[in-house]
Coordinates of C-alpha atoms in Angstrom, one line a residue:
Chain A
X263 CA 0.0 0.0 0.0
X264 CA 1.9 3.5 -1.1
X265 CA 1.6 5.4 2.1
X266 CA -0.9 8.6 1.6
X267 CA 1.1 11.5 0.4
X268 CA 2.0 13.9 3.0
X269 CA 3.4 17.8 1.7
X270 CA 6.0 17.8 -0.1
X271 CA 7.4 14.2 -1.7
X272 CA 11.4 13.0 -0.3
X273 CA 12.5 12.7 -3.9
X274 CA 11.8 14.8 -6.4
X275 CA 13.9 14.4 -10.1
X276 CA 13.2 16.6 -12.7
X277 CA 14.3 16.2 -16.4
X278 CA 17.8 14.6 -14.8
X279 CA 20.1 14.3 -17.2
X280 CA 23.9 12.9 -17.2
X281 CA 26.6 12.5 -20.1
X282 CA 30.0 10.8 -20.0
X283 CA 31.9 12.5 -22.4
X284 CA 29.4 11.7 -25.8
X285 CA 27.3 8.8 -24.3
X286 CA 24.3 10.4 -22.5
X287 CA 23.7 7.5 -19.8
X288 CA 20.3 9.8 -18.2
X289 CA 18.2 11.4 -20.8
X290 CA 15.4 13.4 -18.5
X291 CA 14.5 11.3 -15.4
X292 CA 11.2 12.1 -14.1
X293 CA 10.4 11.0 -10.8
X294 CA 8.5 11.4 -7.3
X295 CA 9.0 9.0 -4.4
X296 CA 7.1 9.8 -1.2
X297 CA 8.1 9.9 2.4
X298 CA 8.1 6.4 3.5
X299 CA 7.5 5.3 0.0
X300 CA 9.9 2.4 -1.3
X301 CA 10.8 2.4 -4.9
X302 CA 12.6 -0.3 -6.7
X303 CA 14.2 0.4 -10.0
X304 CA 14.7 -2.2 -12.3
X305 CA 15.9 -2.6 -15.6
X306 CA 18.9 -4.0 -17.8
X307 CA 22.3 -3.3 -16.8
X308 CA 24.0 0.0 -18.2
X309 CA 20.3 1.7 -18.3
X310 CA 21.5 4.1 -15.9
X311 CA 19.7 2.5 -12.9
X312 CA 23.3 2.9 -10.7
X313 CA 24.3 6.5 -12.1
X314 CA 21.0 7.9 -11.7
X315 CA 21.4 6.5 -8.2
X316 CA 25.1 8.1 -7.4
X317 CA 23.1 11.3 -8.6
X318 CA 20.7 11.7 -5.9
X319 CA 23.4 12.2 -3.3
X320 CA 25.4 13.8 -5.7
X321 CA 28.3 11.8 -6.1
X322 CA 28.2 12.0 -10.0
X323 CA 26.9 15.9 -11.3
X324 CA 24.3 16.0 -13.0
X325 CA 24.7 17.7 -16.3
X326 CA 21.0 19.7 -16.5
X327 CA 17.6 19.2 -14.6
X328 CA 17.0 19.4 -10.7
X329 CA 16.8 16.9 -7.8
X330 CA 15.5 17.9 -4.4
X331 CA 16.2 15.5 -1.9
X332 CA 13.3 16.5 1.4
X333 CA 12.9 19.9 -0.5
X334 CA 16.3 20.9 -1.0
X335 CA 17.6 20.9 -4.4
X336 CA 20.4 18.7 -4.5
X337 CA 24.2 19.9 -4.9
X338 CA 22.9 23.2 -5.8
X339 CA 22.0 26.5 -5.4
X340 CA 19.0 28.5 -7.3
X341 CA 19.8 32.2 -7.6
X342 CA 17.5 34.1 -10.5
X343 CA 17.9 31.5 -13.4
X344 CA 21.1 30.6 -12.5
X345 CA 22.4 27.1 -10.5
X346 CA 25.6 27.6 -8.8
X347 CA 27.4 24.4 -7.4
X348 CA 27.1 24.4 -3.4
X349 CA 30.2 24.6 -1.3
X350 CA 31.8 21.1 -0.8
X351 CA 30.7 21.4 3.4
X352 CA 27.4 22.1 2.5
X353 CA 27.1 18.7 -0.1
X354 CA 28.9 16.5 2.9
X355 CA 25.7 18.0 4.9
X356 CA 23.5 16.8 2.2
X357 CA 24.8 13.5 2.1
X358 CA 25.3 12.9 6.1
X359 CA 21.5 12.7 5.5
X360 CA 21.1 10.1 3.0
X361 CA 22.3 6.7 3.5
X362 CA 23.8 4.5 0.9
X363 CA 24.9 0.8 0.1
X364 CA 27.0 -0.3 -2.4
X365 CA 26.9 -3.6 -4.1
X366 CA 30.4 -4.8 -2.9
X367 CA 29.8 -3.2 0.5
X368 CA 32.6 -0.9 0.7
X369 CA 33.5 -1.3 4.7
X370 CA 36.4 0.6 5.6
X371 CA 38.5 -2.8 5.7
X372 CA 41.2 -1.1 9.1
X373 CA 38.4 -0.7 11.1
X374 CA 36.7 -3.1 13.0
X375 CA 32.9 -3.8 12.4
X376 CA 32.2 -1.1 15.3
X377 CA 34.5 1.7 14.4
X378 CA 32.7 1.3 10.8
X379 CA 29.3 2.1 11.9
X380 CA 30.4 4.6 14.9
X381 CA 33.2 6.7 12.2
X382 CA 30.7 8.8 10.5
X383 CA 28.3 9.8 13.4
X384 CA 31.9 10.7 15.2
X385 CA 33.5 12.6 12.9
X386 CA 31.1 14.1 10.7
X387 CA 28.4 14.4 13.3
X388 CA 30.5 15.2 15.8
X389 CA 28.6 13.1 18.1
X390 CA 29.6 11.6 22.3
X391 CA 31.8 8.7 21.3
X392 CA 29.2 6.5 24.1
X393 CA 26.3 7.5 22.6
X394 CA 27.4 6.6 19.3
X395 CA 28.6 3.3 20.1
X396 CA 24.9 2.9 22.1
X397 CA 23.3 3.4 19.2
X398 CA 25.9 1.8 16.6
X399 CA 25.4 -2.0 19.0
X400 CA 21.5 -0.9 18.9
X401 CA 22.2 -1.3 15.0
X402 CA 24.5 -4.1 15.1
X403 CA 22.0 -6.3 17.4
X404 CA 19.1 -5.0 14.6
X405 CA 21.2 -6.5 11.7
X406 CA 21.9 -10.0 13.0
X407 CA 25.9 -9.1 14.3
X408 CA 25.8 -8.0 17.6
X409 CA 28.2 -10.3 18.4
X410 CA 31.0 -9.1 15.3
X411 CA 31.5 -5.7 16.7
X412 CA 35.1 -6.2 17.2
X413 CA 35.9 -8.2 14.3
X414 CA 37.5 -6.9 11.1
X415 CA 35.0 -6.6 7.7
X416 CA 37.4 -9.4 5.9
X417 CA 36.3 -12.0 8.5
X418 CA 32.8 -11.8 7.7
X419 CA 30.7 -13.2 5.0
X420 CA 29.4 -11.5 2.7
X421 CA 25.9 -11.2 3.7
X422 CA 27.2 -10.1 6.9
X423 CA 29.2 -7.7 5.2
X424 CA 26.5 -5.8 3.7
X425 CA 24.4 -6.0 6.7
X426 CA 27.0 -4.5 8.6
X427 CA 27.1 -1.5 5.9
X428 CA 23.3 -1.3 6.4
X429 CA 24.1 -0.5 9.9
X430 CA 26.5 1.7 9.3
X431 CA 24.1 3.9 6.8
X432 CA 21.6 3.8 9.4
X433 CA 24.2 5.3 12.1
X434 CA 23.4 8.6 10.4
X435 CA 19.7 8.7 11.2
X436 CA 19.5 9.0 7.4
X437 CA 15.9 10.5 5.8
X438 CA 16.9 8.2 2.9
X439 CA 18.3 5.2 1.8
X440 CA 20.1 4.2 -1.2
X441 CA 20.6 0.4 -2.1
X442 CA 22.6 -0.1 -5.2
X443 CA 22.4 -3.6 -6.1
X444 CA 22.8 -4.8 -2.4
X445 CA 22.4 -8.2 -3.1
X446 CA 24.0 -8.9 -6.7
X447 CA 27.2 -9.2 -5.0
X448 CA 26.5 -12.4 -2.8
X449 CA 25.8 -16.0 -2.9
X450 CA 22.6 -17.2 -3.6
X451 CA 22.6 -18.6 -0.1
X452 CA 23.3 -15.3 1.2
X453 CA 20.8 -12.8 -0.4
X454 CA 17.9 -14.0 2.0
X455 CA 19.2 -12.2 5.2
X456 CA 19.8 -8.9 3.4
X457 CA 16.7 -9.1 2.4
X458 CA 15.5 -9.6 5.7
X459 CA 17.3 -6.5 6.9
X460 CA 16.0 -4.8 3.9
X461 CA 12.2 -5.9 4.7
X462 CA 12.1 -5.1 8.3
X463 CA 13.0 -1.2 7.2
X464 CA 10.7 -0.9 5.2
X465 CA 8.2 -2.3 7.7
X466 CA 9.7 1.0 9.8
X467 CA 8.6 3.2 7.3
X468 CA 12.2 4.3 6.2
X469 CA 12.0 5.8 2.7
X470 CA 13.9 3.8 0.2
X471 CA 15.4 4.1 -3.4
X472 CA 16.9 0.4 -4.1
X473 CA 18.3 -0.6 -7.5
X474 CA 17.8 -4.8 -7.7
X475 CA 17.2 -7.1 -10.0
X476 CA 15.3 -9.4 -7.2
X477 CA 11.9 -9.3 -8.5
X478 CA 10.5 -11.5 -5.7
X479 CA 11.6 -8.5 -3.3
X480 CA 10.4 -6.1 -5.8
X481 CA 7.3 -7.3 -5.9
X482 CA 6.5 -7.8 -2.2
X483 CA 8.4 -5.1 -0.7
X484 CA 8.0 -2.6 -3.1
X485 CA 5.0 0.6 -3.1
X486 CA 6.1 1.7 -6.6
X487 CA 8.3 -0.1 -9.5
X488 CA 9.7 1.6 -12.0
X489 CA 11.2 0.3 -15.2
X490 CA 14.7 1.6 -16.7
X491 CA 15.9 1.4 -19.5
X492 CA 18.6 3.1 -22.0
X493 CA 18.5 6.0 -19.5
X494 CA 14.8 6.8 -18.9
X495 CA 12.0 5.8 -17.4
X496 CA 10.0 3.4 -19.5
X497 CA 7.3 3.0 -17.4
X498 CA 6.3 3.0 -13.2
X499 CA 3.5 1.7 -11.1
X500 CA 2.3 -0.4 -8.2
X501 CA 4.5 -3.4 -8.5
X502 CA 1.5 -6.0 -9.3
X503 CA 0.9 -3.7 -12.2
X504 CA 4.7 -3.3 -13.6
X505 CA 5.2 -7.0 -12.7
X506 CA 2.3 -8.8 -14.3
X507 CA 1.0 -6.6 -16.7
X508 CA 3.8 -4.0 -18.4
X509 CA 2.2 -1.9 -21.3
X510 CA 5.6 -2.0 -23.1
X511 CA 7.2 -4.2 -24.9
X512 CA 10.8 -3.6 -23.5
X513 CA 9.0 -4.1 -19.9
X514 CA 8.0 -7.6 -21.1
X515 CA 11.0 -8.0 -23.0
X516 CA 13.4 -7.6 -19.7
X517 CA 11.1 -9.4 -17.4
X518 CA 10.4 -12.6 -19.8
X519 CA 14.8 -12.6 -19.8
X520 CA 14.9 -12.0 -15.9
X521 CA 12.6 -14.3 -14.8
X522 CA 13.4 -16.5 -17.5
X523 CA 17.0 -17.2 -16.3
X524 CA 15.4 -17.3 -12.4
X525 CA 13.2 -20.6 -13.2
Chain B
X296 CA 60.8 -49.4 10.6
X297 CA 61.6 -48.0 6.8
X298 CA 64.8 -45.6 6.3
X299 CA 64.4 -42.2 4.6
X300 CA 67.2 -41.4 2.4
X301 CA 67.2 -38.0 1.4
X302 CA 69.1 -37.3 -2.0
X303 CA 72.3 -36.6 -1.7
X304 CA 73.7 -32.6 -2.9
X305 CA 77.3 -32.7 -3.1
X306 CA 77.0 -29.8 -5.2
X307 CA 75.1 -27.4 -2.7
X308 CA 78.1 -28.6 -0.2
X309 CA 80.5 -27.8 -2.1
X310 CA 80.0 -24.3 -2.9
X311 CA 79.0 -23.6 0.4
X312 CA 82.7 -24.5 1.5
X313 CA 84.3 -22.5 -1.6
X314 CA 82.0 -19.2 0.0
X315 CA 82.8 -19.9 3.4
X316 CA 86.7 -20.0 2.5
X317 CA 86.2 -17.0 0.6
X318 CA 84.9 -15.0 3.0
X319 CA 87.1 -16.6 5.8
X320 CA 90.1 -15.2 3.4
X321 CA 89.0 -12.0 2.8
X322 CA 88.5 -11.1 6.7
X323 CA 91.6 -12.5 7.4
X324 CA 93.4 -10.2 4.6
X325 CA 91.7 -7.1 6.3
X326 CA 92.6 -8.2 9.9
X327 CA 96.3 -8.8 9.0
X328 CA 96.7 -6.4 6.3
X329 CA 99.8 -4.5 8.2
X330 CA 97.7 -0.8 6.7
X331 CA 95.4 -0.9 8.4
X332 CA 96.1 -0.1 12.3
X333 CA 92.9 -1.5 15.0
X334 CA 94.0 0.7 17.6
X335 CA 93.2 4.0 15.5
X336 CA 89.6 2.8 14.4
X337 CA 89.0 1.8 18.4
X338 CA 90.5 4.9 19.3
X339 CA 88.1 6.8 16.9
X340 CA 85.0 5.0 16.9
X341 CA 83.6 6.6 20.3
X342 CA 85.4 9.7 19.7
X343 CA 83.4 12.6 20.9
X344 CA 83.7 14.0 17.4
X345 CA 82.3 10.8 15.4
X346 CA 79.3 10.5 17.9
X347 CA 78.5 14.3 17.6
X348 CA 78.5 13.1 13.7
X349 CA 77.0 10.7 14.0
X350 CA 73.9 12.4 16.0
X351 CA 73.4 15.1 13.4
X352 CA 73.2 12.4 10.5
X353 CA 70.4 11.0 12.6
X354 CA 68.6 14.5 12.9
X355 CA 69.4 15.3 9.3
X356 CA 67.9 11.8 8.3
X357 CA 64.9 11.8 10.6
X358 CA 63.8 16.3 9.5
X359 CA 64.5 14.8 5.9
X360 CA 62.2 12.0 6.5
X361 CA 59.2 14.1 8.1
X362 CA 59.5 16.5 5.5
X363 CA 59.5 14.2 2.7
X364 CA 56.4 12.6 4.2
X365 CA 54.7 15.6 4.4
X366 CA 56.1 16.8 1.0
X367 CA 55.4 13.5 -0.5
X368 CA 51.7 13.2 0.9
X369 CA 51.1 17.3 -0.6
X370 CA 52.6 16.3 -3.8
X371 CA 51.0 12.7 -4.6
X372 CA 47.2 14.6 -3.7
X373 CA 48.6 17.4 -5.9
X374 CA 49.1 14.5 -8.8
X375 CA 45.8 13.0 -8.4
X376 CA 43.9 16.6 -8.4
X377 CA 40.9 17.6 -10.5
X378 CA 43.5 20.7 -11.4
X379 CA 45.8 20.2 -14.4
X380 CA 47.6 23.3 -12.9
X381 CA 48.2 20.8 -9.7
X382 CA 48.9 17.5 -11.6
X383 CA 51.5 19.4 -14.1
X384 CA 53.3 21.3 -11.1
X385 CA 53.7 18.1 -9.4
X386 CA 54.7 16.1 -12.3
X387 CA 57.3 19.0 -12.8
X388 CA 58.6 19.1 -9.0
X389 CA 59.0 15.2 -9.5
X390 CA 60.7 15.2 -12.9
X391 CA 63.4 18.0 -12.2
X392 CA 64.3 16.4 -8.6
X393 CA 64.2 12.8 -9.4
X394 CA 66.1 13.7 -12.7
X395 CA 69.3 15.3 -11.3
X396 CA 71.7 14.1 -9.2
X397 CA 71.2 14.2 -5.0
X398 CA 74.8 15.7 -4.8
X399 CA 74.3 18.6 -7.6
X400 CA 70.9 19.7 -5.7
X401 CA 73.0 19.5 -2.4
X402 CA 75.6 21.6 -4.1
X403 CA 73.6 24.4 -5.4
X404 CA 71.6 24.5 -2.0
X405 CA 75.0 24.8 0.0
X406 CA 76.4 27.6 -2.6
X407 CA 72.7 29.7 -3.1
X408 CA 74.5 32.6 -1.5
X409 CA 76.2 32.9 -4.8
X410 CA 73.0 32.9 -6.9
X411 CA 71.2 35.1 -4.0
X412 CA 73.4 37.4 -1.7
X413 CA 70.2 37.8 0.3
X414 CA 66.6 36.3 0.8
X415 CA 64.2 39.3 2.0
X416 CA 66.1 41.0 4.6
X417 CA 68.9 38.3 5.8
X418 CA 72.2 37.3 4.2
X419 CA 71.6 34.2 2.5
X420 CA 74.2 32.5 4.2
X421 CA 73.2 33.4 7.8
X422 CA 69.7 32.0 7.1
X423 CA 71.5 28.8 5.3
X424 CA 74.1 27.3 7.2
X425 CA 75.3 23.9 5.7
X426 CA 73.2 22.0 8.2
X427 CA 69.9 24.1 7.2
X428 CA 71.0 23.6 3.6
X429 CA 71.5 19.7 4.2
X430 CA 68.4 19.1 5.6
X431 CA 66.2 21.5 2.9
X432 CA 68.5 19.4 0.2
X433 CA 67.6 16.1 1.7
X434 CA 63.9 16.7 2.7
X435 CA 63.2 18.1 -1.3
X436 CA 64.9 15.2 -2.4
X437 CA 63.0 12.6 -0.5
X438 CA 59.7 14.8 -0.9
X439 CA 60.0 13.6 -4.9
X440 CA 60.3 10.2 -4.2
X441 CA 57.9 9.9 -1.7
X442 CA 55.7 11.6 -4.0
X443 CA 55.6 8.5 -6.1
X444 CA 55.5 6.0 -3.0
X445 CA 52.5 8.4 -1.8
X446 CA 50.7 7.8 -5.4
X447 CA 50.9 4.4 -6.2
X448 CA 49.6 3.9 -2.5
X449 CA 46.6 5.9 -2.8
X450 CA 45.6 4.5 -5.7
X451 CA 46.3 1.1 -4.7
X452 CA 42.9 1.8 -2.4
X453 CA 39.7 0.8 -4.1
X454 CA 37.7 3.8 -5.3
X455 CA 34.5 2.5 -3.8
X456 CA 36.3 3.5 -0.6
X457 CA 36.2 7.0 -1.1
X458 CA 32.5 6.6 -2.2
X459 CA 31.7 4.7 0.6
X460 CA 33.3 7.8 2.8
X461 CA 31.5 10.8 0.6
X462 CA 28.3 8.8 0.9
X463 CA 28.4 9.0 4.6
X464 CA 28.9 12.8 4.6
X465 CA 32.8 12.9 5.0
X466 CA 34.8 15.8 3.3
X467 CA 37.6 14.8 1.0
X468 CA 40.0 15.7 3.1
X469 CA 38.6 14.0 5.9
X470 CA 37.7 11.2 3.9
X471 CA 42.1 10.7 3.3
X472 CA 43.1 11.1 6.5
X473 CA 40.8 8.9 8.0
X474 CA 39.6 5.9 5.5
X475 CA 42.5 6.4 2.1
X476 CA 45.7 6.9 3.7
X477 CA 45.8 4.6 6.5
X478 CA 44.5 1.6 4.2
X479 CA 47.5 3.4 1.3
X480 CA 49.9 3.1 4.1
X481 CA 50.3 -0.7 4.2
X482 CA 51.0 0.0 0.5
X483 CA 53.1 2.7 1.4
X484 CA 55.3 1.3 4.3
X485 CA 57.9 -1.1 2.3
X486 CA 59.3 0.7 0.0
X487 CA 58.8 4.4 2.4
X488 CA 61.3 2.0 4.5
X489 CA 63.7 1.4 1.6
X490 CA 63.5 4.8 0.8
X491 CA 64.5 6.1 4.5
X492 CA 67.3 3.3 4.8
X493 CA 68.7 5.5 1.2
X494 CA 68.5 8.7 2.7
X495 CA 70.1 7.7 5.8
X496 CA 73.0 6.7 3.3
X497 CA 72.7 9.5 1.4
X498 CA 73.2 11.9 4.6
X499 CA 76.8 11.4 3.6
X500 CA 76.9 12.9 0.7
X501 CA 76.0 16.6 2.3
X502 CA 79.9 16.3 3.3
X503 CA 81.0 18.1 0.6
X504 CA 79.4 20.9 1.8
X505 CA 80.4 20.1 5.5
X506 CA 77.2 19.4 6.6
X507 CA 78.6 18.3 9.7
X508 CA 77.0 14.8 9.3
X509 CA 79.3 12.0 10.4
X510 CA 81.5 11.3 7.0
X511 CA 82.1 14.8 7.2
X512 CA 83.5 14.5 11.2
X513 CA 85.4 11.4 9.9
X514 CA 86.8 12.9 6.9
X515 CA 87.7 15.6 9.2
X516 CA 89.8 13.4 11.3
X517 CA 91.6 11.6 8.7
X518 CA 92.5 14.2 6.5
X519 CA 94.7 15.3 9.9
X520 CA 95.9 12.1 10.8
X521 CA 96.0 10.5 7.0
X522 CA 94.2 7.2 8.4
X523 CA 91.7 7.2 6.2
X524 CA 90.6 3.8 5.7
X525 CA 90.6 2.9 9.0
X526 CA 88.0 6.2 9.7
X527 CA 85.9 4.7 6.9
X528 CA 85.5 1.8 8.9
X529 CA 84.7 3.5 12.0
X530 CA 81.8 5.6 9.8
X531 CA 81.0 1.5 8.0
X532 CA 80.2 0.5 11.2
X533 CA 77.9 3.7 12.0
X534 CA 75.9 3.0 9.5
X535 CA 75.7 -0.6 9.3
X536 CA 74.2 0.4 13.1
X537 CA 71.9 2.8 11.6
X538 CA 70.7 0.8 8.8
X539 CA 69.9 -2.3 10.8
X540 CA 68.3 -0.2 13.2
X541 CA 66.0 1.1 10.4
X542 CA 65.4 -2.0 8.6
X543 CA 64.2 -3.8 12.3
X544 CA 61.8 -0.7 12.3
X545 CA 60.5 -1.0 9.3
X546 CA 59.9 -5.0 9.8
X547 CA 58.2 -4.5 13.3
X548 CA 55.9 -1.7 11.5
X549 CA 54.7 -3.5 9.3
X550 CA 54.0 -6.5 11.1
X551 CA 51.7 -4.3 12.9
X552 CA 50.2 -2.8 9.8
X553 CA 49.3 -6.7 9.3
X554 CA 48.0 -7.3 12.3
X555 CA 44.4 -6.8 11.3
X556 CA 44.7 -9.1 8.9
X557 CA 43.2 -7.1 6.6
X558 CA 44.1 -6.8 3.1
X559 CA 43.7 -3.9 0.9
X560 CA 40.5 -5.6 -0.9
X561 CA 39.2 -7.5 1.8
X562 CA 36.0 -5.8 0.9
X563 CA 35.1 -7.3 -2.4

């Protein structure tokens, strides 16, 4: 059930576009996800589902259109007609308030499982080292690994892994969460509990913008579903609708490939 | 009970006994070479003179060192900068100091009073005395190598790293100090070590512009009393001292780099 639209939506992207060098990987994104609204984007690889991601928290610049993240355009600053690129501080503020996980996890591999998820709120937030590490075991016991907080990254699995980077994300209190193919990187066996991580937050109302090509999770944890391909937005909907029934053919054309080489 | 028989090397033992002759020979010709008088290098090698030497090639190595590191760290991010300005100033720095000889940049440092009487308001050499113009000629040195140890370090790191940091609201520079160079510096640590066992060598060469380093006490010395081997050896066995010294250093450092048991891509 898409939760009922209250003011202004988290995400708003407006005729986003992004070119490397002569390729034009986003050709005018057009999109609204709502406060507490999940979104899963799906669509062939290299259709711009990942950039389009890296855009929203500005870590790649978009080239013309707008993003507002809560309100507030994204990386930018509107003066007359004019966009002028914010100050680097006022981006890592930006950011500090949306949450992101990578596909291969990226834990800072020196630090132990703890100092990963306690680092940020420190340093950036500037929060009481005891309170931080309060809330980062909170996290830890939430994802499963209460009892890794002292172990390195590289002695984990990889499921853990990624469920520790959940943890981490969430150590910022973010508004919004990114998920970049979480689960692509793991072993079958594996996907389930990040999943499970991934299910339970949404069940917490936490907005979230998740890249996958899991259409099970798609389809059951999803409020909206939206179809990428060759960098725009084919066609989005209530998962059921997207899933089952896609008015175009490129839809159908993915899913029959996807599901295909599932069964 | 069956017998093991291992397979019998009488090639390995002989050369082993044709080295160990060798070397048995050669340390015998020093030791009884009538040239070469023992009580002159134990006379000299605690001599208040060589130890005072031998202290201010330690200071010159270690200020050489730091600013290196500091030099190398400015110059690598310089290299890796969105700025072609940056990247082509430190490509520069690196090109002309790697490219010309230590002793020819230790030269010109220790004569600039003859390209510049003064700098601002002080005679140039009142501001550079040869120990001030060892240490600058050392430290720039090292800062162009260490550039290049710096580099391949950093991006020896996996770029998802510094995504991972941005994402979570860190500022570049914070984002280095904190999550790229301390995962760069198990990179960086074996051959930063090679590099300071080097300068500690190269020290010696700032005494041909009497940098006061310990060649420069020793040369002192012999070119009163004419035993100049026998002052090499006392300086040999300085820096055989020094070196080990360093190269223990750099083994118990990185053994604790290790400890983690981390590597660099443990992540992926």
């Amino acid at each position: 059930m898409p939760p009922p639209e209250t003011g202004q939506p988290m995400l708003r992207a407006q005729d986003v576009h992004k070119r490397y060098r002569h390729e034009e990987v986003l050709k005018g994104i057009d999109l609204e996800v709502a406060s507490g609204e999940v979104l899963c984007l799906i669509g062939p690889s290299g259709s711009g589902k990942s950039t389009f991601l890296r855009c929203i928290n500005h870590l790649e610049r978009i080239d013309a259109g707008r993003l507002y993240v809560d309100g507030a355009l994204v990386g930018y600053r509107e003066r007359g007609d004019c966009l002028y690129e914010m100050h680097p501080r006022e981006i890592c503020r930006q950011r500090a308030d949306i949450g992101m996980v990578f596909q291969r996890f990226n834990l800072f591999p020196h630090l132990t499982v703890l100092q990963n998820v306690i680092e940020a709120p420190l340093k950036v937030r500037r929060e009481a080292k005891a309170e931080a590490v309060e809330r980062a075991r909170a996290l830890l016991a939430r994802v499963g690994l209460a009892d890794k907080a002292d172990a390195y990254p590289s002695r984990l699995s990889g499921g853990q892994q990624q469920r520790v980077a959940i943890a981490r994300a969430l150590a910022m209190r973010p508004k919004l969460m990114l998920f970049d193919e979480p689960t692509s990187a793991l072993d079958p066996e594996l996907v389930g509990e990040v999943l499970g991580v991934m299910r339970g937050l949404t069940e917490d109302g936490m907005t979230m913008i998740v890249v996958t090509h899991e259409m099970a999770f798609a389809r059951d944890a999803a409020d909206t579903v939206a179809f990428m391909d060759a960098g725009v937005i084919v066609e989005s909907g209530p998962p059921r609708e997207i899933l089952s029934h896609p008015r175009h053919e490129r839809t159908r054309g993915f899913l029959a490939r996807v599901i295909g080489a599932h069964q | 009970m069956t017998r093991v028989v291992p397979l019998r090397r009488p090639w390995l033992w002989l050369g082993s006994a044709v080295v160990a002759i060798a070397a048995a020979l050669l340390a015998l010709s020093i030791y009884r070479n009538p040239n070469i008088q023992h009580g002159v290098i134990l006379q000299y090698q605690f001599a208040p003179a060589i130890l005072a030497g031998l202290r201010t090639t330690v200071v010159l190595a270690l200020l050489a060192a730091l600013i290196g590191m500091v030099l190398g760290v400015l110059l690598a991010v310089m290299r890796l900068s969105a700025s072609p300005v940056l990247r082509l100033a430190s490509g520069f720095y690196t090109w002309l100091l790697r490219g010309t000889p230590l002793l020819v940049q230790i030269l010109i440092w220790g004569n600039l009073a003859l390209l510049f009487e003064h700098i601002g308001p002080f005679r140039t050499n009142d501001l550079l005395t040869p120990f001030v113009a060892s240490v600058i000629a050392l430290g720039l040195n090292e800062g162009a190598y260490m550039a290049e140890i710096v580099r391949a370090g950093i991006i020896a790191v996996d770029r998802g790293q510094n995504d991972a940091a941005l994402a979570l609201g860190m500022s570049h520079p914070l984002a280095l100090r904190r999550i790229i160079l301390p995962q760069a510096l198990r990179v960086i640590m074996p051959p930063a070590g090679n590099q300071f066992i080097s300068l500690l060598k190269a020290t010696s060469l700032v005494s041909v512009i009497a940098g006061g380093d310990m060649l420069t006490a020793a040369q002192n010395i012999s070119s009163a009393n004419l035993h100049t081997i026998e002052l090499m050896l006392v300086a040999t066995f300085w820096y055989l001292v020094l070196t080990t010294i360093a190269s223990l250093g750099q083994h118990y450092i990185e053994r604790r780099l290790g400890k983690s048991g981390v590597g660099i891509h443990a992540t992926s």
